[in-house]
Tab-separated table of C-alpha atoms and ligand atoms in Angstrom:
chain	number	residue	atom	x	y	z
A	1	MET	CA	-54.890	-8.281	-0.904
A	2	ALA	CA	-55.475	-8.090	-4.645
A	3	ASP	CA	-52.677	-9.787	-6.584
A	4	GLY	CA	-52.128	-6.697	-8.650
A	5	ILE	CA	-51.098	-4.611	-5.673
A	6	GLN	CA	-47.337	-4.932	-5.353
A	7	PRO	CA	-44.643	-2.872	-3.624
A	8	GLN	CA	-41.793	-1.335	-5.603
A	9	PRO	CA	-39.106	-3.765	-6.837
A	10	GLY	CA	-36.494	-4.516	-4.183
A	11	ILE	CA	-38.709	-4.004	-1.150
A	12	MET	CA	-39.622	-7.680	-0.686
A	13	ASP	CA	-35.869	-8.522	-0.795
A	14	ILE	CA	-35.380	-6.618	2.463
A	15	ALA	CA	-34.931	-8.759	5.584
A	16	LEU	CA	-36.381	-7.032	8.660
A	17	TYR	CA	-33.748	-5.217	10.731
A	18	LYS	CA	-33.296	-6.839	14.144
A	19	GLY	CA	-32.381	-4.439	16.922
A	20	GLY	CA	-30.336	-5.531	19.922
A	21	ALA	CA	-32.371	-7.744	22.255
A	22	SER	CA	-33.368	-6.152	25.556
A	23	HIS	CA	-34.773	-8.913	27.711
A	24	LEU	CA	-34.116	-12.509	28.698
A	25	ASP	CA	-36.934	-14.780	29.813
A	26	GLY	CA	-36.849	-15.391	33.541
A	27	VAL	CA	-33.798	-13.210	34.184
A	28	SER	CA	-33.965	-10.040	36.252
A	29	ASN	CA	-31.119	-7.523	36.478
A	30	VAL	CA	-30.442	-7.893	32.765
A	31	LEU	CA	-27.422	-6.050	31.432
A	32	LYS	CA	-28.139	-4.872	27.880
A	33	LEU	CA	-24.928	-4.434	25.917
A	34	SER	CA	-26.353	-5.089	22.469
A	35	SER	CA	-27.200	-1.632	21.077
A	36	ASN	CA	-24.210	0.603	21.862
A	37	GLU	CA	-26.239	2.754	24.234
A	38	ASN	CA	-24.593	5.193	26.640
A	39	PRO	CA	-24.516	3.645	30.147
A	40	LEU	CA	-24.333	7.116	31.740
A	41	GLY	CA	-27.497	8.306	29.994
A	42	PRO	CA	-28.098	11.771	28.586
A	43	SER	CA	-27.145	15.134	30.033
A	44	ASP	CA	-29.418	16.323	32.880
A	45	ALA	CA	-29.935	19.476	30.815
A	46	ALA	CA	-31.434	17.343	28.028
A	47	LYS	CA	-33.877	15.675	30.419
A	48	GLU	CA	-34.919	19.066	31.809
A	49	ALA	CA	-35.440	20.367	28.261
A	50	VAL	CA	-37.791	17.454	27.521
A	51	VAL	CA	-39.844	18.275	30.627
A	52	ARG	CA	-40.016	21.950	29.609
A	53	ALA	CA	-41.140	20.921	26.111
A	54	THR	CA	-44.241	19.281	27.619
A	55	HIS	CA	-45.719	22.747	28.211
A	56	ASP	CA	-46.139	23.353	24.463
A	57	LEU	CA	-47.089	19.954	23.120
A	58	ASN	CA	-50.220	21.390	21.487
A	59	ARG	CA	-47.962	23.450	19.178
A	60	TYR	CA	-46.347	22.124	16.032
A	61	PRO	CA	-42.542	22.019	16.258
A	62	SER	CA	-40.128	24.218	14.348
A	63	THR	CA	-39.938	23.356	10.661
A	64	ASP	CA	-36.471	24.818	10.102
A	65	HIS	CA	-34.824	23.370	13.240
A	66	ALA	CA	-32.991	26.708	13.556
A	67	ALA	CA	-32.240	26.521	17.280
A	68	LEU	CA	-30.739	23.045	17.054
A	69	ARG	CA	-28.780	23.862	13.895
A	70	THR	CA	-27.365	26.956	15.602
A	71	ALA	CA	-26.322	24.950	18.655
A	72	ILE	CA	-24.664	22.301	16.444
A	73	SER	CA	-22.880	24.984	14.421
A	74	GLU	CA	-21.514	26.653	17.562
A	75	VAL	CA	-20.302	23.457	19.188
A	76	TRP	CA	-18.901	21.759	16.064
A	77	ASP	CA	-17.820	24.889	14.146
A	78	VAL	CA	-19.914	24.117	11.074
A	79	ASP	CA	-22.058	26.321	8.793
A	80	PRO	CA	-25.629	26.167	10.211
A	81	ASP	CA	-27.096	26.607	6.711
A	82	ARG	CA	-25.561	23.301	5.653
A	83	VAL	CA	-26.746	21.328	8.706
A	84	PHE	CA	-29.744	19.035	8.165
A	85	CYS	CA	-31.657	17.499	11.095
A	86	GLY	CA	-33.298	14.096	10.861
A	87	VAL	CA	-35.217	11.522	12.874
A	88	GLY	CA	-32.035	9.771	13.943
A	89	SER	CA	-29.137	9.729	11.539
A	90	GLY	CA	-31.068	6.858	9.994
A	91	GLU	CA	-33.467	9.325	8.407
A	92	VAL	CA	-30.581	11.363	7.010
A	93	LEU	CA	-29.048	8.235	5.441
A	94	LYS	CA	-32.389	7.034	4.079
A	95	LEU	CA	-33.233	10.390	2.519
A	96	LEU	CA	-29.807	10.474	0.862
A	97	ALA	CA	-30.538	7.094	-0.722
A	98	ASP	CA	-34.073	8.129	-1.734
A	99	ALA	CA	-32.836	11.372	-3.267
A	100	TYR	CA	-29.746	10.127	-5.083
A	101	ALA	CA	-30.333	6.478	-5.985
A	102	GLY	CA	-33.063	4.438	-7.671
A	103	PRO	CA	-33.646	1.488	-9.987
A	104	GLY	CA	-30.582	0.744	-12.102
A	105	ASP	CA	-28.247	2.593	-9.730
A	106	GLU	CA	-25.692	1.041	-7.387
A	107	VAL	CA	-25.092	1.766	-3.713
A	108	VAL	CA	-21.684	0.622	-2.477
A	109	PHE	CA	-20.703	-0.385	1.076
A	110	THR	CA	-18.332	-2.891	2.667
A	111	GLU	CA	-18.845	-6.489	3.797
A	112	HIS	CA	-18.992	-5.676	7.516
A	113	GLY	CA	-20.780	-2.350	6.960
A	114	PHE	CA	-23.816	-1.194	8.971
A	115	ALA	CA	-26.848	-3.449	8.387
A	116	MET	CA	-29.093	-0.530	7.417
A	117	TYR	CA	-27.106	0.345	4.243
A	118	PRO	CA	-28.517	-2.546	2.166
A	119	ILE	CA	-31.992	-1.732	3.470
A	120	TYR	CA	-31.743	1.913	2.355
A	121	ALA	CA	-30.399	0.765	-1.019
A	122	ARG	CA	-33.171	-1.770	-1.645
A	123	ALA	CA	-35.922	0.491	-0.315
A	124	CYS	CA	-35.213	3.031	-3.062
A	125	GLY	CA	-34.950	0.322	-5.717
A	126	ALA	CA	-31.181	0.553	-6.125
A	127	THR	CA	-28.777	-2.394	-6.224
A	128	PRO	CA	-26.542	-2.969	-3.171
A	129	VAL	CA	-22.891	-3.661	-4.027
A	130	VAL	CA	-20.902	-5.304	-1.222
A	131	VAL	CA	-17.125	-4.820	-1.204
A	132	PRO	CA	-14.558	-6.851	0.810
A	133	GLU	CA	-12.706	-5.342	3.762
A	134	ASN	CA	-9.076	-5.923	4.667
A	135	GLU	CA	-8.987	-7.784	8.014
A	136	ARG	CA	-12.076	-5.934	9.313
A	137	VAL	CA	-10.881	-2.532	8.077
A	138	VAL	CA	-12.518	-0.573	5.232
A	139	ASP	CA	-10.430	-1.054	2.072
A	140	VAL	CA	-10.406	2.109	-0.048
A	141	ASP	CA	-8.871	0.386	-3.067
A	142	ALA	CA	-11.556	-2.317	-3.005
A	143	ILE	CA	-14.294	0.337	-2.875
A	144	LEU	CA	-12.776	2.334	-5.725
A	145	ALA	CA	-12.445	-0.838	-7.785
A	146	ALA	CA	-16.165	-1.574	-7.271
A	147	CYS	CA	-17.315	1.888	-8.376
A	148	GLY	CA	-18.432	2.546	-11.919
A	149	PRO	CA	-20.882	4.555	-14.005
A	150	LYS	CA	-23.878	3.240	-12.025
A	151	THR	CA	-22.491	4.111	-8.565
A	152	LYS	CA	-24.548	6.853	-6.923
A	153	LEU	CA	-23.704	6.482	-3.237
A	154	VAL	CA	-20.888	5.025	-1.147
A	155	PHE	CA	-21.600	4.476	2.556
A	156	ILE	CA	-18.844	4.004	5.107
A	157	ALA	CA	-19.049	4.348	8.877
A	158	ASN	CA	-15.881	5.770	10.437
A	159	PRO	CA	-15.449	4.495	13.152
A	160	ALA	CA	-17.153	1.415	11.751
A	161	ASN	CA	-19.858	-0.718	13.361
A	162	PRO	CA	-19.521	-3.598	14.275
A	163	THR	CA	-15.726	-3.731	13.806
A	164	GLY	CA	-14.840	-0.582	15.784
A	165	THR	CA	-11.980	0.120	13.357
A	166	MET	CA	-11.277	3.396	11.542
A	167	ILE	CA	-9.454	4.610	8.474
A	168	GLY	CA	-7.390	7.816	8.560
A	169	ALA	CA	-8.127	11.186	6.990
A	170	ALA	CA	-5.695	10.604	4.121
A	171	GLU	CA	-7.506	7.398	3.168
A	172	VAL	CA	-10.937	9.042	3.361
A	173	THR	CA	-9.658	11.880	1.164
A	174	ARG	CA	-8.244	9.412	-1.339
A	175	LEU	CA	-11.647	7.710	-1.456
A	176	ALA	CA	-13.492	10.992	-2.046
A	177	GLU	CA	-11.027	12.043	-4.755
A	178	GLY	CA	-11.192	8.697	-6.545
A	179	LEU	CA	-14.977	8.360	-6.859
A	180	PRO	CA	-16.710	8.727	-10.211
A	181	SER	CA	-18.171	12.200	-10.693
A	182	GLN	CA	-21.819	11.124	-10.185
A	183	ALA	CA	-21.143	9.398	-6.815
A	184	LEU	CA	-21.643	10.890	-3.367
A	185	LEU	CA	-19.534	9.695	-0.414
A	186	VAL	CA	-21.499	9.372	2.830
A	187	LEU	CA	-19.384	9.351	6.002
A	188	ASP	CA	-21.503	7.880	8.796
A	189	GLY	CA	-20.079	9.403	11.968
A	190	ALA	CA	-22.356	7.698	14.506
A	191	TYR	CA	-19.332	7.036	16.741
A	192	ALA	CA	-17.216	10.069	15.815
A	193	GLU	CA	-17.536	11.764	19.221
A	194	PHE	CA	-15.811	8.838	20.911
A	195	VAL	CA	-12.592	9.744	19.074
A	196	ASP	CA	-10.812	12.651	20.759
A	197	GLY	CA	-10.339	15.590	18.412
A	198	PHE	CA	-11.790	13.801	15.358
A	199	ASP	CA	-13.608	16.082	12.889
A	200	ALA	CA	-15.628	13.155	11.406
A	201	GLY	CA	-14.875	14.417	7.893
A	202	LYS	CA	-16.030	18.016	8.403
A	203	ALA	CA	-12.969	19.488	6.650
A	204	LEU	CA	-13.483	17.163	3.698
A	205	VAL	CA	-17.177	18.089	3.459
A	206	GLU	CA	-16.158	21.764	3.341
A	207	ALA	CA	-13.364	21.203	0.815
A	208	ARG	CA	-15.355	19.139	-1.683
A	209	GLN	CA	-18.732	18.835	-3.405
A	210	ASN	CA	-19.125	15.039	-3.166
A	211	VAL	CA	-18.959	14.327	0.579
A	212	VAL	CA	-21.728	14.296	3.214
A	213	MET	CA	-21.356	13.313	6.855
A	214	SER	CA	-24.023	12.087	9.243
A	215	ARG	CA	-23.992	12.242	13.033
A	216	THR	CA	-26.324	11.021	15.747
A	217	PHE	CA	-27.599	11.833	19.211
A	218	SER	CA	-28.233	8.114	19.830
A	219	LYS	CA	-24.752	7.108	20.931
A	220	ILE	CA	-22.484	9.392	22.971
A	221	TYR	CA	-25.361	11.775	23.766
A	222	GLY	CA	-27.426	8.934	25.243
A	223	LEU	CA	-30.608	9.968	23.410
A	224	GLY	CA	-31.409	6.902	21.299
A	225	GLY	CA	-35.010	7.071	22.508
A	226	MET	CA	-35.493	10.626	21.184
A	227	ARG	CA	-34.480	9.891	17.557
A	228	VAL	CA	-32.260	12.796	16.523
A	229	GLY	CA	-29.440	12.888	14.008
A	230	TRP	CA	-27.922	15.407	11.674
A	231	GLY	CA	-26.091	15.669	8.401
A	232	TYR	CA	-23.558	18.143	7.036
A	233	GLY	CA	-22.909	18.494	3.356
A	234	PRO	CA	-22.677	20.711	0.299
A	235	GLN	CA	-25.512	23.278	0.113
A	236	ALA	CA	-26.932	21.588	-2.996
A	237	VAL	CA	-27.317	18.268	-1.167
A	238	ILE	CA	-28.842	19.853	1.931
A	239	ASP	CA	-31.342	21.718	-0.278
A	240	VAL	CA	-32.358	18.400	-1.865
A	241	LEU	CA	-32.860	16.693	1.516
A	242	ASN	CA	-34.989	19.592	2.748
A	243	ARG	CA	-37.324	19.171	-0.248
A	244	ILE	CA	-38.171	15.567	0.571
A	245	ARG	CA	-38.270	15.459	4.367
A	246	GLY	CA	-41.461	15.937	6.330
A	247	PRO	CA	-41.893	19.581	7.368
A	248	PHE	CA	-42.369	18.517	10.994
A	249	ASN	CA	-40.030	15.528	11.016
A	250	MET	CA	-38.495	16.425	14.384
A	251	SER	CA	-40.699	16.569	17.490
A	252	SER	CA	-40.359	19.612	19.759
A	253	ALA	CA	-39.178	17.396	22.641
A	254	ALA	CA	-36.510	15.801	20.440
A	255	LEU	CA	-35.273	19.190	19.179
A	256	ALA	CA	-35.092	20.573	22.717
A	257	ALA	CA	-33.317	17.521	24.112
A	258	ALA	CA	-30.711	17.516	21.356
A	259	GLU	CA	-30.034	21.246	21.644
A	260	ALA	CA	-29.413	20.954	25.386
A	261	ALA	CA	-27.340	17.799	24.920
A	262	VAL	CA	-25.010	19.217	22.288
A	263	ARG	CA	-24.395	22.333	24.402
A	264	ASP	CA	-23.485	20.229	27.465
A	265	THR	CA	-19.952	19.613	26.243
A	266	ALA	CA	-18.778	18.731	29.770
A	267	HIS	CA	-21.106	15.734	29.830
A	268	THR	CA	-19.996	14.635	26.358
A	269	GLU	CA	-16.350	14.875	27.399
A	270	LYS	CA	-16.991	12.861	30.553
A	271	CYS	CA	-18.740	10.140	28.518
A	272	ARG	CA	-15.859	10.020	26.015
A	273	ILE	CA	-13.229	9.662	28.749
A	274	GLU	CA	-15.162	7.040	30.741
A	275	ASN	CA	-15.854	5.049	27.584
A	276	ALA	CA	-12.198	5.022	26.518
A	277	LYS	CA	-11.077	3.976	29.990
A	278	TRP	CA	-13.460	1.048	30.369
A	279	ARG	CA	-13.235	0.029	26.698
A	280	ASP	CA	-9.483	-0.416	27.027
A	281	TRP	CA	-9.874	-2.176	30.362
A	282	LEU	CA	-12.442	-4.606	28.921
A	283	ALA	CA	-10.424	-5.275	25.760
A	284	ASN	CA	-7.349	-6.086	27.862
A	285	ALA	CA	-9.286	-8.265	30.280
A	286	LEU	CA	-10.762	-10.331	27.434
A	287	ALA	CA	-7.435	-10.514	25.581
A	288	GLU	CA	-5.842	-11.994	28.722
A	289	LEU	CA	-8.563	-14.659	28.636
A	290	GLY	CA	-7.701	-15.513	25.023
A	291	VAL	CA	-10.431	-13.401	23.423
A	292	PRO	CA	-8.740	-10.758	21.257
A	293	SER	CA	-10.312	-7.738	19.569
A	294	ASP	CA	-9.133	-5.084	17.137
A	295	THR	CA	-8.302	-1.771	18.809
A	296	SER	CA	-11.714	-0.133	19.028
A	297	THR	CA	-12.279	3.564	18.453
A	298	ALA	CA	-15.974	3.392	19.386
A	299	ASN	CA	-18.116	2.415	22.415
A	300	PHE	CA	-18.038	-1.323	21.820
A	301	ILE	CA	-15.500	-4.029	21.172
A	302	LEU	CA	-15.713	-6.824	18.638
A	303	ALA	CA	-14.608	-9.889	20.606
A	304	ARG	CA	-13.128	-12.619	18.401
A	305	PHE	CA	-13.482	-16.282	19.300
A	306	THR	CA	-11.807	-19.360	17.829
A	307	ASP	CA	-14.820	-20.194	15.696
A	308	GLU	CA	-18.567	-19.745	15.423
A	309	ALA	CA	-19.298	-22.565	17.875
A	310	GLU	CA	-17.259	-20.884	20.613
A	311	ALA	CA	-18.884	-17.491	19.979
A	312	VAL	CA	-22.350	-19.051	20.159
A	313	ALA	CA	-21.457	-20.927	23.348
A	314	CYS	CA	-20.036	-17.808	24.991
A	315	ASP	CA	-23.149	-15.842	24.020
A	316	ALA	CA	-25.293	-18.547	25.659
A	317	HIS	CA	-23.168	-18.420	28.809
A	318	LEU	CA	-23.405	-14.610	28.945
A	319	GLN	CA	-27.183	-14.928	28.699
A	320	THR	CA	-27.286	-17.265	31.674
A	321	ALA	CA	-25.355	-14.545	33.516
A	322	GLY	CA	-28.018	-12.032	32.456
A	323	ILE	CA	-25.819	-10.286	29.886
A	324	ILE	CA	-27.081	-9.526	26.372
A	325	VAL	CA	-24.475	-8.826	23.696
A	326	ARG	CA	-24.802	-8.719	19.917
A	327	LYS	CA	-24.287	-11.706	17.638
A	328	VAL	CA	-22.838	-10.453	14.361
A	329	ALA	CA	-23.083	-13.465	12.039
A	330	GLY	CA	-25.347	-11.305	9.856
A	331	TYR	CA	-22.386	-8.962	9.413
A	332	GLY	CA	-20.216	-11.800	8.104
A	333	LEU	CA	-18.552	-12.216	11.514
A	334	PRO	CA	-19.989	-15.465	12.917
A	335	HIS	CA	-16.977	-16.062	15.201
A	336	CYS	CA	-17.382	-12.658	16.902
A	337	LEU	CA	-19.604	-10.988	19.478
A	338	ARG	CA	-20.060	-7.216	19.651
A	339	ILE	CA	-20.062	-6.029	23.253
A	340	THR	CA	-21.065	-2.480	24.168
A	341	VAL	CA	-18.802	-0.784	26.704
A	342	GLY	CA	-20.915	-0.290	29.800
A	343	ASP	CA	-19.966	1.411	33.040
A	344	GLU	CA	-17.336	-0.012	35.398
A	345	SER	CA	-19.600	-2.594	37.018
A	346	ALA	CA	-20.937	-3.720	33.630
A	347	CYS	CA	-17.432	-4.225	32.235
A	348	ARG	CA	-16.388	-6.160	35.350
A	349	ARG	CA	-19.496	-8.334	35.047
A	350	VAL	CA	-18.703	-9.138	31.383
A	351	ALA	CA	-15.057	-9.939	32.137
A	352	HIS	CA	-16.103	-12.194	35.019
A	353	ALA	CA	-18.644	-14.067	32.890
A	354	VAL	CA	-16.142	-14.569	30.048
A	355	ALA	CA	-13.583	-15.806	32.594
A	356	GLN	CA	-16.166	-18.329	33.838
A	357	PHE	CA	-16.836	-19.390	30.262
A	358	LYS	CA	-13.125	-19.901	29.640
A	359	GLY	CA	-12.797	-21.854	32.872
A	360	ALA	CA	-10.452	-19.240	34.297
A	361	VAL	CA	-12.404	-18.707	37.519
B	1	LIG	C1	-26.210	3.426	15.799
B	1	LIG	C2	-25.781	3.760	14.413
B	1	LIG	C3	-26.414	4.788	13.718
B	1	LIG	C4	-27.401	5.652	14.428
B	1	LIG	O1	-28.689	5.496	14.025
B	1	LIG	P1	-29.757	6.543	14.580
B	1	LIG	O2	-30.829	6.468	13.550
B	1	LIG	O3	-29.091	7.887	14.598
B	1	LIG	O4	-30.178	6.097	15.935
B	1	LIG	C5	-26.002	5.080	12.433
B	1	LIG	N1	-24.984	4.388	11.868
B	1	LIG	C6	-24.337	3.423	12.525
B	1	LIG	C7	-23.193	2.736	11.877
B	1	LIG	C8	-24.734	3.066	13.809
B	1	LIG	O5	-24.101	2.084	14.448
């Protein structure tokens, strides 16, 4: 390529995002616990909706996503006019960065924050600002101390990935109230549905002008393959996002699947209850083997080992047992492994393999 042709500043500083691995050479019956996917899969109604959508694949999809926004508004008691639908919540987060930050601006997130936040920041030319956490918990004071006149966006996930920890509503409110006037707080609620009764920041979005929340169909709804997410924010922000998204960003199959999934509240509830049950069982089983974790509010646990060498060795042992979990050294947690909560047999298989590793069986 001609030397003169160069991407925008910042883009070549981006390291490629690595998704959770999904296969192991020479191993059949692989158990993938590296991407926080729902072991129960999506609602049957969502699968049927995808099949029905095949009858109209020659037609362009809805541009206003009205049916899905209506379903979301009915189930989550939000204003449908302020719901924005994206290709995964990733698109919502990326468009927020593209719309509100650029060269010379700062995007703030925490040291163990989601690996996509620095990518969104660099892709729009902004400068990522990484803030310490307090023992794997988002530290509101540290974030506020890092904010200044250049801060345009603050990203936090609540519950957080990969720590699984949360901060309470009073802390989130204090964060929103303390930000400089030109900064928008983005509450990434990818795991919000795993927390019983949690509003994911909805009340704060409605009470203020500087808070947006994002949600996804990739986690509790079991639709990671369909790529659907949504955002909820002040009307002015939603209007901005609608100006820069593709008019047909959501496929008709994805819209139909998500609408059916969000309306199947019985399936969502079942997934939440099963997850909590087996998450707590797995955390206890590993703790008894000398592998502690912070109390998780999501669909994974962050298992802590003595040091990096032990985490690496345990990961290798799990692989020989056909189990793929997530190394999180890139998140500043080299002594930890993030393990998705699978179904009962998956959790028993993990506990057994860790027991073997620890010499307990
Ligand atoms: C999985 C995850 C998402 C979801 O991404 P999608 O694009 O909706 O699939 C967003 N944020 C965090 C923190 C996640 O872990």
